[in-house]
XYZ file of C-alpha atoms in Angstrom:
266
model
C 144.393 52.533 94.868
C 143.304 55.412 97.007
C 141.198 54.606 99.998
C 137.480 55.380 99.646
C 136.197 58.587 101.187
C 134.228 58.239 104.354
C 130.594 59.214 104.050
C 129.548 61.832 106.611
C 127.070 60.494 109.076
C 123.788 62.294 109.626
C 124.241 64.454 112.732
C 122.161 64.172 115.842
C 119.639 67.001 115.817
C 120.412 69.048 118.892
C 117.584 71.562 119.119
C 113.850 71.735 118.758
C 112.802 73.037 115.376
C 115.462 71.049 113.515
C 113.971 68.243 111.495
C 115.516 64.811 110.875
C 114.613 65.414 107.239
C 116.884 68.462 107.062
C 120.292 68.070 105.445
C 121.955 70.859 107.414
C 122.214 72.004 110.968
C 120.534 75.278 111.801
C 122.790 78.308 111.287
C 122.937 81.595 113.159
C 123.918 85.012 111.845
C 125.297 87.636 114.227
C 126.675 91.098 113.468
C 128.430 92.992 116.251
C 127.126 96.339 114.998
C 123.479 95.325 115.265
C 121.697 95.767 118.575
C 119.895 92.448 118.179
C 120.677 88.867 119.008
C 121.646 86.181 116.507
C 119.211 85.505 113.679
C 118.348 81.843 113.219
C 118.245 80.210 109.791
C 116.811 76.769 109.226
C 120.013 75.568 107.579
C 123.447 76.699 106.470
C 122.206 76.542 102.881
C 119.354 78.911 103.773
C 121.828 81.339 105.369
C 124.133 81.285 102.342
C 121.227 81.811 99.947
C 120.162 84.854 101.960
C 123.699 86.279 101.877
C 123.850 85.606 98.132
C 120.584 87.495 97.622
C 121.805 90.336 99.848
C 124.984 90.702 97.798
C 122.950 91.085 94.613
C 120.580 93.544 96.309
C 123.466 95.772 97.426
C 125.889 95.553 94.505
C 123.468 94.690 91.670
C 126.082 93.183 89.371
C 125.253 92.555 85.734
C 124.953 88.787 85.916
C 123.012 85.682 85.003
C 121.317 85.821 88.407
C 120.013 89.304 87.682
C 118.665 88.197 84.293
C 116.983 85.188 85.894
C 115.265 87.357 88.506
C 114.051 89.833 85.894
C 112.657 86.935 83.866
C 110.802 85.675 86.938
C 109.366 89.153 87.477
C 108.081 89.287 83.912
C 106.490 85.847 84.231
C 104.806 86.946 87.477
C 103.591 90.145 85.817
C 101.932 88.146 83.064
C 100.534 85.445 85.366
C 98.884 87.791 87.856
C 96.287 89.387 85.511
C 95.450 85.859 84.345
C 94.189 85.118 87.868
C 97.213 83.439 89.443
C 98.029 84.584 92.971
C 100.389 82.478 95.056
C 102.931 81.772 92.313
C 103.421 85.450 91.404
C 103.521 86.411 95.094
C 106.311 83.934 95.814
C 108.311 84.928 92.740
C 108.043 88.649 93.467
C 109.009 88.208 97.126
C 112.145 86.365 96.057
C 113.035 89.048 93.501
C 112.635 91.746 96.160
C 115.294 89.916 98.202
C 117.582 90.271 95.188
C 117.017 94.044 95.054
C 114.790 94.211 91.986
C 112.721 97.351 92.453
C 110.196 96.511 89.774
C 109.209 93.507 91.885
C 108.508 95.857 94.800
C 105.926 97.925 92.944
C 104.203 94.784 91.636
C 104.281 93.046 95.013
C 102.862 96.135 96.723
C 99.741 95.983 94.573
C 99.082 92.304 95.275
C 99.752 92.573 99.001
C 97.634 95.716 99.323
C 94.667 93.950 97.732
C 95.164 91.063 100.174
C 95.027 93.426 103.149
C 98.697 93.306 104.184
C 99.162 96.204 106.585
C 102.851 96.644 105.796
C 102.456 96.468 102.013
C 103.477 100.104 101.546
C 106.833 99.465 103.221
C 107.708 97.422 100.139
C 108.025 100.529 98.000
C 109.176 103.181 100.483
C 112.907 102.470 100.219
C 113.002 102.475 96.425
C 111.444 105.960 96.298
C 113.732 107.644 98.822
C 116.348 110.280 98.062
C 119.771 108.767 97.443
C 118.499 105.368 96.338
C 119.542 104.344 92.849
C 116.578 102.296 91.631
C 117.105 99.203 89.540
C 113.920 100.162 87.688
C 112.571 103.580 86.718
C 109.208 104.095 88.455
C 106.178 104.729 86.262
C 105.274 108.261 87.362
C 101.739 108.065 85.936
C 101.059 104.867 87.899
C 102.554 106.368 91.053
C 100.493 109.529 90.762
C 97.145 107.996 89.799
C 97.121 104.705 91.728
C 99.896 104.352 94.309
C 100.009 107.774 95.983
C 96.220 107.888 96.588
C 96.506 104.583 98.480
C 99.488 105.853 100.480
C 97.625 109.076 101.294
C 94.576 107.157 102.516
C 96.893 105.095 104.725
C 98.489 108.341 105.956
C 95.089 109.664 107.005
C 94.423 106.499 109.036
C 97.828 106.524 110.746
C 98.162 107.491 114.403
C 101.060 109.900 113.969
C 101.779 109.919 117.708
C 103.143 106.387 117.452
C 104.307 105.861 113.894
C 105.047 107.719 110.710
C 103.355 107.004 107.407
C 105.080 106.119 104.171
C 103.371 109.089 102.504
C 104.804 111.524 105.073
C 108.215 109.893 104.768
C 108.213 110.350 101.003
C 107.154 113.986 101.382
C 110.269 114.585 103.504
C 112.853 112.117 102.211
C 111.655 111.037 98.787
C 113.639 111.616 95.628
C 113.044 114.979 93.959
C 110.577 113.591 91.367
C 108.686 111.687 94.068
C 108.443 114.725 96.356
C 107.043 116.730 93.454
C 104.416 114.041 92.851
C 103.529 114.024 96.553
C 103.207 117.819 96.643
C 101.060 117.773 93.504
C 98.750 115.127 94.962
C 98.392 117.051 98.223
C 97.458 120.181 96.269
C 94.844 118.327 94.215
C 93.432 116.586 97.290
C 92.970 119.945 99.017
C 90.871 121.363 96.181
C 87.095 121.648 96.802
C 85.163 118.750 95.333
C 88.207 116.503 94.958
C 87.365 112.839 94.365
C 89.581 109.799 94.043
C 89.502 108.461 90.492
C 89.094 104.709 90.147
C 91.238 104.217 87.073
C 90.028 104.218 83.477
C 86.798 106.187 82.782
C 84.625 103.104 82.190
C 85.638 101.535 85.487
C 85.390 104.839 87.354
C 81.826 105.321 86.089
C 80.828 101.749 86.979
C 82.240 102.042 90.513
C 80.446 105.324 91.163
C 77.202 103.826 89.881
C 77.610 100.888 92.281
C 78.201 103.218 95.219
C 75.220 105.385 94.284
C 72.867 102.421 93.889
C 73.664 100.535 97.098
C 74.875 101.486 100.556
C 77.469 99.703 102.683
C 78.163 96.022 102.142
C 75.209 95.714 99.754
C 77.334 97.516 97.165
C 79.836 94.647 96.934
C 77.986 92.562 94.288
C 77.704 95.632 92.065
C 81.329 96.582 92.674
C 82.394 93.063 91.837
C 80.448 93.279 88.587
C 82.100 96.601 87.778
C 85.514 94.932 87.757
C 84.894 93.684 84.223
C 85.331 97.319 83.132
C 88.757 97.720 84.748
C 91.762 98.184 82.473
C 95.413 98.582 83.523
C 97.021 101.918 82.781
C 100.434 100.345 82.107
C 102.208 96.991 81.984
C 103.060 97.250 85.681
C 99.499 97.970 86.798
C 98.299 94.616 88.136
C 95.213 95.405 90.205
C 92.630 98.152 90.876
C 94.415 99.394 93.993
C 92.749 102.813 93.736
C 89.699 101.123 95.291
C 91.694 101.179 98.531
C 92.080 104.958 98.366
C 88.398 105.759 98.989
C 86.930 104.700 102.358
C 83.614 103.758 100.736
C 85.231 101.135 98.526
C 88.155 100.264 100.800
C 85.825 98.960 103.504
C 84.296 96.572 100.965
C 87.663 95.021 100.037
C 88.246 92.485 102.798
C 91.312 90.213 102.417
C 89.002 87.464 101.168
C 87.402 89.733 98.584
C 90.798 91.087 97.615
C 91.888 87.526 96.868
C 88.677 87.020 94.909
C 89.530 90.065 92.788
C 93.075 88.836 92.183
C 91.734 85.425 91.144
C 89.759 87.054 88.322
C 91.153 87.521 84.850
C 91.770 91.264 84.702
C 92.173 93.720 81.859
């Protein structure tokens, strides 16, 4: 008979931040061509999962993993308008790690409504020249909902210290994206230009709320107007155009943004 295998003993945990409940030692990732120190991962398994996701993001092989991620994206897309928040957020963040561009455009909308300052960085890379997207962007959604939000962010940016995503797309976006940016700039420069808040019924209700009340007093009316909102496509999860007008944007605090996302929409 062969001798029984020895069972590995649980290691002594050598550093703060490692938990006795962990199965693995912490792992560190270091690349000589990066001008940064080693990146710590909570475990070797965590490191390998990240490398696995990175491989799929770069090479995008036709595989079971890719199908699984796209299925998760579709489930998140359906769950979000039903009022779920944290589950879709987690699923979309994971799919972004695997290079699924559709997840980026969906995640941007949720994070923007929750007040994440770097939400727009989610979609910048997928719209740049030279990038081969894993999903064809919805040009109508980009033009009517996404670009107005990016332009409003551009206007708030201190360009002495940082560049905006909108400006970056104007310079380095793909040809279709740069045309959309140029078209939006031309429309925005026209006298009497106003941001549209989505479908006509919702747009009318929002403008009525703003006309009836000033400042924070308009929030209850704006909240009531949300029953009129309708998505313009399957990938339109939230009324992000509210963030493109300073009058409505100042009303959408992170807490109120979460309240909106918790509603059944559309």
